Tab-separated table of C-alpha atoms in Angstrom:
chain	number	residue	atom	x	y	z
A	1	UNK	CA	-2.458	-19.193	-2.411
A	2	UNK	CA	-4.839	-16.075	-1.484
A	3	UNK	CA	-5.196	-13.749	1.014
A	4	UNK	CA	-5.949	-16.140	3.671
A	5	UNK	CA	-2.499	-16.870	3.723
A	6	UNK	CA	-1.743	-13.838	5.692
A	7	UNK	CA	-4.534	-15.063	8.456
A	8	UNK	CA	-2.619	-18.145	9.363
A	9	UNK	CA	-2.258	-17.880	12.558
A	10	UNK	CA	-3.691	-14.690	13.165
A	11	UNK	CA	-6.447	-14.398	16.634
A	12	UNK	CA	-10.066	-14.582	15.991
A	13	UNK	CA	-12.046	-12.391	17.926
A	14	UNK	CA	-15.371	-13.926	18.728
A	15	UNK	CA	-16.807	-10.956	20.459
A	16	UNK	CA	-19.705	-8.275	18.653
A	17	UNK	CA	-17.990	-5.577	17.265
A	18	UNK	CA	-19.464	-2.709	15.542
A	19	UNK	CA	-17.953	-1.170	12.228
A	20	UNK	CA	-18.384	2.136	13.571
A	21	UNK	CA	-15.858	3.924	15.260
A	22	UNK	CA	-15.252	-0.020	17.227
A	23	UNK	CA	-12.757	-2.391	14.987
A	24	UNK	CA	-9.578	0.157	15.635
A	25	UNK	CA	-10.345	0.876	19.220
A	26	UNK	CA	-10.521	-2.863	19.694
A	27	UNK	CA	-7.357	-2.708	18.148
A	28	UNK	CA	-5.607	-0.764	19.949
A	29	UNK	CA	-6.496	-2.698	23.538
A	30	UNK	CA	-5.197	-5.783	21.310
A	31	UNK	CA	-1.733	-4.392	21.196
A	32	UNK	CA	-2.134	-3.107	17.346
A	33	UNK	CA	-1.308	-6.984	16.820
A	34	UNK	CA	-2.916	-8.640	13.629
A	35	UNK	CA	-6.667	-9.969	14.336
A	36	UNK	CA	-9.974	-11.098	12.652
A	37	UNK	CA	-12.801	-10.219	13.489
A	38	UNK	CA	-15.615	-13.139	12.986
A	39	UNK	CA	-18.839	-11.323	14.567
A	40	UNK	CA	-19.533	-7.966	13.081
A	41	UNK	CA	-22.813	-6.281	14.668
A	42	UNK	CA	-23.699	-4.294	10.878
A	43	UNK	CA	-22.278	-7.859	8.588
A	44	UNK	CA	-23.523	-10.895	9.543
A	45	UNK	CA	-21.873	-14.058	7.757
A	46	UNK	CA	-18.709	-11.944	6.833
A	47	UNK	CA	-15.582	-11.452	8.577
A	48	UNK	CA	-12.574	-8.166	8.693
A	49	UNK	CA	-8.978	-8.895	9.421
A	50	UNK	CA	-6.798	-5.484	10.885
A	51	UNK	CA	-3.077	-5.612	10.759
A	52	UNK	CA	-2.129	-8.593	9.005
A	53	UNK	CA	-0.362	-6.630	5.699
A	54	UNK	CA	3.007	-6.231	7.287
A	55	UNK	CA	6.620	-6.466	6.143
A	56	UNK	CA	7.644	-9.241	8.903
A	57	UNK	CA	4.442	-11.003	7.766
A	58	UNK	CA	4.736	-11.288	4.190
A	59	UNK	CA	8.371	-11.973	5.072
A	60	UNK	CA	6.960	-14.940	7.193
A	61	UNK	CA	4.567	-15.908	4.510
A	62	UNK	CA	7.046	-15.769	1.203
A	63	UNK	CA	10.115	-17.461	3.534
A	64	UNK	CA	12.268	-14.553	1.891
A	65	UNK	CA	14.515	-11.681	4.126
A	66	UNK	CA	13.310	-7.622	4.192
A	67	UNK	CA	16.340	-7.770	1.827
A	68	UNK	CA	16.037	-10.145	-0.443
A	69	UNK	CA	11.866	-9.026	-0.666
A	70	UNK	CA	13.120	-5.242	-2.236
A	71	UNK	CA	14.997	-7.366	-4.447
A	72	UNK	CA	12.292	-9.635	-5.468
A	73	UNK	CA	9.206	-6.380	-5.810
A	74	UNK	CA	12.437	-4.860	-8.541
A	75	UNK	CA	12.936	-8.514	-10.230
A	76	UNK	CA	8.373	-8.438	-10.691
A	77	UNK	CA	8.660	-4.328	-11.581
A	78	UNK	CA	11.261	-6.019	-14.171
A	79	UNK	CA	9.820	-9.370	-15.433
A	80	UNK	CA	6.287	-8.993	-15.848
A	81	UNK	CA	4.250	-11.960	-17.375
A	82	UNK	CA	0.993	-12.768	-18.184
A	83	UNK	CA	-1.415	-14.268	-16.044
A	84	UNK	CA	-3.606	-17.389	-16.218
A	85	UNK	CA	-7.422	-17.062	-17.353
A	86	UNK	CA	-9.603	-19.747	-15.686
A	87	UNK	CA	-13.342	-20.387	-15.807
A	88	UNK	CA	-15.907	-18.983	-13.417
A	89	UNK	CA	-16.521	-22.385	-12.180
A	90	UNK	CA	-12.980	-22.700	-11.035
A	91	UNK	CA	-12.855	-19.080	-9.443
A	92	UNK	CA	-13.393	-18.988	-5.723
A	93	UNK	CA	-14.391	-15.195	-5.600
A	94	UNK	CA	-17.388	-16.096	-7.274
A	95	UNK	CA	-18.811	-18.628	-5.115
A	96	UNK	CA	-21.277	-16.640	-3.889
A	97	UNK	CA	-23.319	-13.507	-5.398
A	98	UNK	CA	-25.181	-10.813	-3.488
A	99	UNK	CA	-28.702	-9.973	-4.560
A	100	UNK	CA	-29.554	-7.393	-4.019
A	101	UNK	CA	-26.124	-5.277	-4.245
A	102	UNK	CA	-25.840	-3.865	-1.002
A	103	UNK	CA	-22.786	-2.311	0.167
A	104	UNK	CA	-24.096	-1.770	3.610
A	105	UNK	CA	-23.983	-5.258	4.600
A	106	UNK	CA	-19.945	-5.408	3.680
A	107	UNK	CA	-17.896	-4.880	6.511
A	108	UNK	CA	-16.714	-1.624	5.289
A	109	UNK	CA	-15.435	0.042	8.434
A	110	UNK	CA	-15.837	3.985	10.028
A	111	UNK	CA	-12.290	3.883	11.967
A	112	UNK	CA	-12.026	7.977	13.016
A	113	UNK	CA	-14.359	10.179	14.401
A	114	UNK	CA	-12.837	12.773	11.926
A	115	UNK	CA	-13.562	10.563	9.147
A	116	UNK	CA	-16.886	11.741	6.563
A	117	UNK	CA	-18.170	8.073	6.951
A	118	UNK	CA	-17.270	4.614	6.390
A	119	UNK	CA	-14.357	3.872	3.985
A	120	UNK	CA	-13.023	1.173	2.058
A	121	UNK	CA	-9.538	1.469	1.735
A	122	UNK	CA	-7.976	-2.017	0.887
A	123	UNK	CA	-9.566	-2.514	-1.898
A	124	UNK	CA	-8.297	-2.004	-5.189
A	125	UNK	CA	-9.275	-0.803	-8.486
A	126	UNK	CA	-8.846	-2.446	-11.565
A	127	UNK	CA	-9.767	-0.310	-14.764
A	128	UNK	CA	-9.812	-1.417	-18.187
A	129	UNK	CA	-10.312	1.625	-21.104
A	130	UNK	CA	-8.664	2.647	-24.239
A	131	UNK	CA	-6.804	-0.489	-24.366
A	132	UNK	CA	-5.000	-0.242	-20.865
A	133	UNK	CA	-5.500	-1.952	-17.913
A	134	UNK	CA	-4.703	-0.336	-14.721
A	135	UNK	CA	-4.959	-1.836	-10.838
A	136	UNK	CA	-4.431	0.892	-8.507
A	137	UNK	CA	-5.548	1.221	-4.837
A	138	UNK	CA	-8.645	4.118	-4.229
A	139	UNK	CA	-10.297	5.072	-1.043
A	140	UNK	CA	-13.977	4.969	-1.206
A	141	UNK	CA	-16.426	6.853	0.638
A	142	UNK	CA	-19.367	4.724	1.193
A	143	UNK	CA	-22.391	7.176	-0.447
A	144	UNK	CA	-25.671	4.645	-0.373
A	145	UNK	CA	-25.920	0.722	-0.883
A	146	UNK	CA	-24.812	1.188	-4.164
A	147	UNK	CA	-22.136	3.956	-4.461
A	148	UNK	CA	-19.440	5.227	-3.376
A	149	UNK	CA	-17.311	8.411	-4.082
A	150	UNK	CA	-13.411	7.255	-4.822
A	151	UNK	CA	-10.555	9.995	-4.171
A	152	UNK	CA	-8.104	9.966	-7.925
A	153	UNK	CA	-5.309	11.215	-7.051
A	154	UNK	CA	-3.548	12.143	-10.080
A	155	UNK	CA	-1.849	9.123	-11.197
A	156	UNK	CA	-2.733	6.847	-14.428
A	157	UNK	CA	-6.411	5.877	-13.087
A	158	UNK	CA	-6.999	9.825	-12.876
A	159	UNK	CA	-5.734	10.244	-16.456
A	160	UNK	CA	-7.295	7.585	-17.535
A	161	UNK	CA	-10.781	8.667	-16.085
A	162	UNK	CA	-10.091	12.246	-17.611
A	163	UNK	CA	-9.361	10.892	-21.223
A	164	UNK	CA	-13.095	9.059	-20.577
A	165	UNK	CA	-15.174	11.804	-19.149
A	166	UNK	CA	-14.104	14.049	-22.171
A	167	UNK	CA	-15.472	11.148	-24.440
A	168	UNK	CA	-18.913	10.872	-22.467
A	169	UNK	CA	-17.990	7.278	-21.244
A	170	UNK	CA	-18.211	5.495	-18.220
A	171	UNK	CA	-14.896	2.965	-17.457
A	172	UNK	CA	-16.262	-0.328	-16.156
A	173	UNK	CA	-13.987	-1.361	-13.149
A	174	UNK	CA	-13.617	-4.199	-10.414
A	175	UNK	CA	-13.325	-3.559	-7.005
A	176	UNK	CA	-11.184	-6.503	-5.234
A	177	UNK	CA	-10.787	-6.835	-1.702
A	178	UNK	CA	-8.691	-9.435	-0.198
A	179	UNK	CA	-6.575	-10.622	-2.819
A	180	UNK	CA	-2.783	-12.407	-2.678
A	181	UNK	CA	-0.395	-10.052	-1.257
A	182	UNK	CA	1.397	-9.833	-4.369
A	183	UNK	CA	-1.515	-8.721	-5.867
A	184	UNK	CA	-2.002	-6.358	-3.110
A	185	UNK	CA	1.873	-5.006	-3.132
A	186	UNK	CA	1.507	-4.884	-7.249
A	187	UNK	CA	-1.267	-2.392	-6.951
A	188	UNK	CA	0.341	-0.456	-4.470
A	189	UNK	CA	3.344	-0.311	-7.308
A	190	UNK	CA	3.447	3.114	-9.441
A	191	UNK	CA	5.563	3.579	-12.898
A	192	UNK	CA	5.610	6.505	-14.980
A	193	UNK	CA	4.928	4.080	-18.224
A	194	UNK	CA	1.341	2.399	-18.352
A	195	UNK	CA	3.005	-0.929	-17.092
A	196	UNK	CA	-0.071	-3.524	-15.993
A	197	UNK	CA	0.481	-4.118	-12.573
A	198	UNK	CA	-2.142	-7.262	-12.323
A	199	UNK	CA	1.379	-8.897	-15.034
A	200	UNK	CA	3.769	-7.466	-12.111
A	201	UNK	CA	1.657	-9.314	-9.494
A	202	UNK	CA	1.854	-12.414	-11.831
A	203	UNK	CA	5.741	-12.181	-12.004
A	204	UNK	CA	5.571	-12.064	-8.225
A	205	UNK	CA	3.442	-14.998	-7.851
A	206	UNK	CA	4.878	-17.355	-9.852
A	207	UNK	CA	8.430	-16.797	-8.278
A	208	UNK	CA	7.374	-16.630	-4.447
A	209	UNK	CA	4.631	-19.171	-4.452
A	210	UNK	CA	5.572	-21.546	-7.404
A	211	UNK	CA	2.302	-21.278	-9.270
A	212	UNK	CA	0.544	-18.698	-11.854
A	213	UNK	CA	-1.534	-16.031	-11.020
A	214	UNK	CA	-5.463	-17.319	-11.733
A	215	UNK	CA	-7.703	-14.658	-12.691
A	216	UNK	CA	-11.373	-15.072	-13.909
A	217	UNK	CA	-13.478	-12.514	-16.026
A	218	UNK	CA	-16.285	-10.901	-14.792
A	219	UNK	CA	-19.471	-10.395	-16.679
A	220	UNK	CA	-18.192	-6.724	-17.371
A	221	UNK	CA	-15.076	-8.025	-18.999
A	222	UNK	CA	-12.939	-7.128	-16.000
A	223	UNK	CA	-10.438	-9.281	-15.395
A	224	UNK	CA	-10.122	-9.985	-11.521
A	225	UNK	CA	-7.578	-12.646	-8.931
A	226	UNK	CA	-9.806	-15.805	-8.791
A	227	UNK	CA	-8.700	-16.348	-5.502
A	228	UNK	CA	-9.555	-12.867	-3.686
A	229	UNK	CA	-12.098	-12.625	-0.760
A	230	UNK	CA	-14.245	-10.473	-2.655
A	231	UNK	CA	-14.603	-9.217	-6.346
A	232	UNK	CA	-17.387	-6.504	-7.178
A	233	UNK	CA	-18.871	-4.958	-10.643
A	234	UNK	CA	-18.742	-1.342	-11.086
A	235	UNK	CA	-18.356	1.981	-13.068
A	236	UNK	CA	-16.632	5.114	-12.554
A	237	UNK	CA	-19.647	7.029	-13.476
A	238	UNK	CA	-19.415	10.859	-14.721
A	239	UNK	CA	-21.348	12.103	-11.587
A	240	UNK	CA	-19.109	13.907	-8.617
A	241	UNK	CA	-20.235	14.389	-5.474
A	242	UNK	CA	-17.883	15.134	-2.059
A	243	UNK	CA	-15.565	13.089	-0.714
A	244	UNK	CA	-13.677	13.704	2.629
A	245	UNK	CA	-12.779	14.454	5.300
A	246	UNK	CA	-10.631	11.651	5.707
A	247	UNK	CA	-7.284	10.495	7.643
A	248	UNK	CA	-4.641	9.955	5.977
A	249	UNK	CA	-1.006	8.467	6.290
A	250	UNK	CA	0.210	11.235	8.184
A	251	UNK	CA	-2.790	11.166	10.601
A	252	UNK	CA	-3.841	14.509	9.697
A	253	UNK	CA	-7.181	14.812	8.194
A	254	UNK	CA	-7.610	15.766	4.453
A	255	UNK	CA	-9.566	18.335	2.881
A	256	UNK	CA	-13.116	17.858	0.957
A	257	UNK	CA	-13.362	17.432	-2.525
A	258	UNK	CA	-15.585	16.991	-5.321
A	259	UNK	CA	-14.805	13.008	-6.897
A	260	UNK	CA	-15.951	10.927	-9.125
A	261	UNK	CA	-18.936	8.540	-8.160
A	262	UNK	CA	-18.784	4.982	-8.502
A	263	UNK	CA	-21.872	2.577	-9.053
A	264	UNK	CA	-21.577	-0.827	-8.141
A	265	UNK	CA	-23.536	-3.648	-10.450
A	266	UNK	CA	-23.187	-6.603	-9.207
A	267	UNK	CA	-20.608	-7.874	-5.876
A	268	UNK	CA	-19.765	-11.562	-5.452
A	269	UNK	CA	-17.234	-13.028	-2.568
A	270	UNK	CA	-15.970	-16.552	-1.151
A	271	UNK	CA	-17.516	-18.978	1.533
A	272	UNK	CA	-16.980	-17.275	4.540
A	273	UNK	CA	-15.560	-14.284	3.191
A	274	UNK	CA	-12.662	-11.930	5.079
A	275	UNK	CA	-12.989	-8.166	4.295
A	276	UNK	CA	-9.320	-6.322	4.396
A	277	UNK	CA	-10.007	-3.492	6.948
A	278	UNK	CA	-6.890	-1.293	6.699
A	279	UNK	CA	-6.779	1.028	9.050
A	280	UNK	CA	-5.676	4.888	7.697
A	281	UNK	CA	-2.142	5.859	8.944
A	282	UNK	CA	-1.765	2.436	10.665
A	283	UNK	CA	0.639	-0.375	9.738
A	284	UNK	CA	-1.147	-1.945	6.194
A	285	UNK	CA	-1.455	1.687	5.353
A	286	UNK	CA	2.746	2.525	6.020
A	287	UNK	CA	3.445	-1.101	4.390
A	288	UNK	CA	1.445	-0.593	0.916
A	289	UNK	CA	2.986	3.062	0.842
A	290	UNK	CA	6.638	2.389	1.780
A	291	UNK	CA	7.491	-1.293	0.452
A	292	UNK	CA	7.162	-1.019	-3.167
A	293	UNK	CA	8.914	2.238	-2.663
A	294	UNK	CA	12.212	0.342	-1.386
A	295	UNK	CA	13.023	-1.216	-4.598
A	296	UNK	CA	13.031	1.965	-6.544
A	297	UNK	CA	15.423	3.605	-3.750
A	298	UNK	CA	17.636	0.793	-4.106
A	299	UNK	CA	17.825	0.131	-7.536
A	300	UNK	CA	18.772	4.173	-7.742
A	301	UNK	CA	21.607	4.237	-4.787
A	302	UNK	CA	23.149	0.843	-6.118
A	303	UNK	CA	23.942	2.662	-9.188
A	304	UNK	CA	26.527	4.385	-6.985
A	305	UNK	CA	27.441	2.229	-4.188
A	306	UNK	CA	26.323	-1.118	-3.346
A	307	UNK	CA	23.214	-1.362	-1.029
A	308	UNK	CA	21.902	-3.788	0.786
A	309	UNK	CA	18.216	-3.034	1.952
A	310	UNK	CA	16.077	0.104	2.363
A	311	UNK	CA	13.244	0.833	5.126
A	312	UNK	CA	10.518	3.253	4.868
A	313	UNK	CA	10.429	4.543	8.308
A	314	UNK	CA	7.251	4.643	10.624
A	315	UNK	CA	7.915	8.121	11.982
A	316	UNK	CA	8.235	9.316	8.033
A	317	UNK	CA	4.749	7.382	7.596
A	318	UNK	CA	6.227	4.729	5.684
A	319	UNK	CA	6.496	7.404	2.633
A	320	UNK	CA	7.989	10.911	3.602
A	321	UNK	CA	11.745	9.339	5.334
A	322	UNK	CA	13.686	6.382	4.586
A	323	UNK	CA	17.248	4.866	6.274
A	324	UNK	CA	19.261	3.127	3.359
A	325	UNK	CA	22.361	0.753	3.862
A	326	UNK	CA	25.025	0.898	2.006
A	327	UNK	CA	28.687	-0.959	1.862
A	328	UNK	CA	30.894	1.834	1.662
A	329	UNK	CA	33.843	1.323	-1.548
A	330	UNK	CA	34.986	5.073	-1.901
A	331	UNK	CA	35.542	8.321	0.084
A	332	UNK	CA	31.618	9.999	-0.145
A	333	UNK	CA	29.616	7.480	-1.045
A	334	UNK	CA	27.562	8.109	1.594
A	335	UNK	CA	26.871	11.347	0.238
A	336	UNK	CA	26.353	9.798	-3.017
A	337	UNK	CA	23.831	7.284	-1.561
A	338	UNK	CA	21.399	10.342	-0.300
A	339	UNK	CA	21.183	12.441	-3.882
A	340	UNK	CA	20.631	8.760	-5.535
A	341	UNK	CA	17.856	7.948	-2.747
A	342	UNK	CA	16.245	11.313	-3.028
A	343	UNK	CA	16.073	10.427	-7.015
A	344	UNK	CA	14.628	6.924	-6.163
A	345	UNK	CA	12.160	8.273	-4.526
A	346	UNK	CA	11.360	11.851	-5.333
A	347	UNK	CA	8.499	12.005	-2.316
A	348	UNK	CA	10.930	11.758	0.298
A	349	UNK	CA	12.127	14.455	2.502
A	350	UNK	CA	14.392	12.457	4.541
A	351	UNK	CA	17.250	10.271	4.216
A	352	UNK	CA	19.638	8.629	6.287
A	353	UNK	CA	22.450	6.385	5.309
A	354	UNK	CA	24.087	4.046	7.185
A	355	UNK	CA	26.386	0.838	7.446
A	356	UNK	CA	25.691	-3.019	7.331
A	357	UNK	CA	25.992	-3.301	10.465
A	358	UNK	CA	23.019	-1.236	11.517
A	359	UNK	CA	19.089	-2.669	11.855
A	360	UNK	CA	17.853	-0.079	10.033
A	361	UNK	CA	14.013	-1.094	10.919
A	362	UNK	CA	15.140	-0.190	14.443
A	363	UNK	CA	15.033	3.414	15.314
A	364	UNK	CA	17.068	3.573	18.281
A	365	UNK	CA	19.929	2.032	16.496
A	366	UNK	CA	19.651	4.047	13.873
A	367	UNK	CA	19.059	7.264	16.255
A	368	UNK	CA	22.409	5.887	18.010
A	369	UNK	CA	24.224	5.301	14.804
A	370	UNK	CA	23.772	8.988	14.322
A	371	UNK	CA	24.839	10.150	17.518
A	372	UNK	CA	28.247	8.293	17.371
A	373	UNK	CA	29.037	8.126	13.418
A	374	UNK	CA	27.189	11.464	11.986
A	375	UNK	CA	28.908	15.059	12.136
A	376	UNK	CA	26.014	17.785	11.299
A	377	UNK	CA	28.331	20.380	9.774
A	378	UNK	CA	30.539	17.771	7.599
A	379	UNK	CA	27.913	14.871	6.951
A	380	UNK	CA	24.513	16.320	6.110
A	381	UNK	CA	23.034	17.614	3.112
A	382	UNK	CA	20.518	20.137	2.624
A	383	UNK	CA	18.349	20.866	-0.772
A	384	UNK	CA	15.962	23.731	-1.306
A	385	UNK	CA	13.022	24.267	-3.573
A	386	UNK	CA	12.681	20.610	-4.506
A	387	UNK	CA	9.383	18.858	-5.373
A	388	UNK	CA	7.206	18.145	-1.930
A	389	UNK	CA	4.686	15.674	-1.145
A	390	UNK	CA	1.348	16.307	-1.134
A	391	UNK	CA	1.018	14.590	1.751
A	392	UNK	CA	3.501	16.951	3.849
A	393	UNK	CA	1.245	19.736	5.308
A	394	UNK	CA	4.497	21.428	5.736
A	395	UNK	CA	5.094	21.799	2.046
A	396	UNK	CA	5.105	25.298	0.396
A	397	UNK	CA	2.269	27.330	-1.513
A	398	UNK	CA	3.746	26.009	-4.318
A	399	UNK	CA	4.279	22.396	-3.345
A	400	UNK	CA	7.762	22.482	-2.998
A	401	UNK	CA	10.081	21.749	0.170
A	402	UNK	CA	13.649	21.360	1.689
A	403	UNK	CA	15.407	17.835	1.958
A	404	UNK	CA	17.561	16.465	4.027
A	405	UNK	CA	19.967	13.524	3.990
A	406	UNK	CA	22.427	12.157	6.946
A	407	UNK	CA	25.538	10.076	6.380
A	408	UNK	CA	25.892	8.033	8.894
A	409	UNK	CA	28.905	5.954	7.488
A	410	UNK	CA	32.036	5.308	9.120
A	411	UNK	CA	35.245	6.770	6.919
A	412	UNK	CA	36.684	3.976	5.121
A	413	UNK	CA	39.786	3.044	6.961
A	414	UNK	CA	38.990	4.253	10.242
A	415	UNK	CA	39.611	1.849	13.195
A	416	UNK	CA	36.123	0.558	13.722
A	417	UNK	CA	36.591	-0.682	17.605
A	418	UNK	CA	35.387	2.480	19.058
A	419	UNK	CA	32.376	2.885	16.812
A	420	UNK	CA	30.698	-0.164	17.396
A	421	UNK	CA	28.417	-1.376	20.137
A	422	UNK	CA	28.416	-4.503	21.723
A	423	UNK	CA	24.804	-4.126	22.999
């Protein structure tokens, strides 16, 4: 299984396109539908698939529900297991090296004008230092042929980089682009413990597609997935240099800072190799932010009601709103359900609840299940001060913000003929 499991299917586009400022406009006149990209003007030989990372998708591709998916990411979060270790000879990321390393010639795309440059920001980074390993996704400014500058936001990678620069060491990394999706949802993963997320994707693996996870070592001693597109040597130097502007999930642009630098040793990729071109506050982006998120949200409100599936909306980016259904057992669990989401979740500013009987990856029925089931004054609650989002522009001085959650249940009891639709 790999990442070319997502392509099945998915249009090739036979027509030059260039990497800058041309893949998302091409896009767009596509529909925003999933497509790959076989003749790049600035990559010759390689390939860039847009739109392909999304929830029906990997729904398609792991035969599993949006439902029973949350329920699956929580089982991985929950079972982690060790993955299998094969030889180079049987890893197909290595089939080919590039000499010399030249990041250039990768199909690492320039989407927005507003953008500093061309950006890589499907791939992820897997760390190893001070014992821990860490897989975490980074977006990477492309510097020169040979560096880029990687925005740490301060998660474990960023402590873990810290703890190293105060030692005087460099952390030797992999970049991997174009791995399994449950590599690729693992990554996008976070815990507050140093849990390895490369053993979550394993868990994941092994129960949707049957088989272990194969990784292979590179000559750094980075473990990497055997099976990705692409899989490149590097080191999180302990030069900075500016990174940004850049658009992120919320569309607006984000502010220039000084990051680390990155020097790549050594990049290697499949036969025909397809580079994951996620496009910044598009689709992938509101997938890998919102879906690992569900889990957490529903693991937290079925603590106080049972639920049945979560949805990071579009309109909240995939990451800032979420609507959460619930089966109803007592008077207020609705109420319940949006102080237990908010604590699932602590980056969300918006909740709403509703019944079973409610698509909640459909905005206008959730919009109508609102209008007919929600009363502002009785079924809404409001919290001030709490801990914002960095990516809320909104947000205070002092990062914090208001909440908001809306039950949208019916009263348990009521006569349900009148509320429901037969649309």
């Amino acid at each position: 299984m790999g990442f070319r499991d997502l392509l099945s299917g998915v249009p090739r586009d036979n027509k030059p396109v260039s990497l800058i400022l041309e893949m998302r406009d091409r896009t767009n006149t596509l529909g925003g539908n999933p497509v790959v990209f076989d003749d790049i003007t600035e990559a010759p030989g390689h390939s860039a698939a847009l739109n392909v990372l999304i929830r029906d998708r990997l729904c398609e591709v792991f035969d599993v529900s949006p439902g029973e998916l949350i329920d699956i990411l929580a089982w991985g979060m929950a079972n982690p297991t060790e993955p299998l270790m094969v030889h180079a000879s049987e890893a197909e990321v290595l089939e080919n090296q590039q000499k010399p390393v030249n990041l250039y010639a990768l199909p690492i795309p320039w989407h927005y004008a507003e953008d500093r440059g061309r950006y890589q920001s499907a791939s992820v980074i897997i760390a190893e230092y001070g014992g821990i390993r860490n897989m975490s996704y980074h977006r990477q400014l492309l510097r020169d042929s040979n560096h880029t500058v990687a925005r740490f936001v301060p998660r474990h990678l960023r402590m873990m980089y810290e703890t190293a620069k105060a030692n005087g060491d460099e952390i030797n990394i992999a970049v991997v682009n174009g791995a399994d999706a449950t590599v690729l949802l693992a990554a996008a993963m976070s815990f507050n413990e140093n849990l390895d997320e490369l053993s979550v994707a394993a868990a994941l693996h092994e129960r949707l597609h049957g088989e272990p996870l194969r990784l292979v070592r590179l000559t750094n001693g980075v473990a990497v997935p055997a099976d990705a597109e692409y899989a490149m040597e590097a080191r999180i130097t302990l030069d900075v240099d500016e990174e940004g502007p850049y658009v992120d999930i919320t569309g607006t642009v984000d502010e220039v800072r000084h990051e680390p630098v990155i020097e790549y040793d050594s990049i290697f990729h499949r036969n025909d190799p397809v580079f994951h071109a996620l496009i910044s506050a598009g689709v992938e982006h509101r997938t890998l932010m919102g879906t690992p998120r569900a889990p957490t949200i529903k693991a937290a409100v079925s603590e106080v009601v049972p639920c049945t599936d979560v949805y990071l909306t579009e309109g909240g980016c995939g990451w800032l709103s979420s609507v959460v259904q619930i089966k109803p057992q007592n008077d207020g669990d609705g109420i319940r359900a949006i102080h237990a989401a908010f604590s699932g979740h602590r980056s969300m500013k918006q909740v709403i609840v509703v019944d079973d009987d409610i698509d909640i990856a459909d905005s206008t029925r959730v919009e109508w299940a609102l209008m007919t089931r929600w009363q502002p004054d009785t079924d809404t609650v409001i919290l001030s001060g709490q801990k914002g989002s960095s990516l809320d522009p909104s947000r205070s001085g002092d990062g914090t913000t208001s909440k908001i959650g809306m039950d949208a249940t019916l009263p348990l009891g009521v006569v349900r003929g009148p509320y429901e639709s037969v649309l």
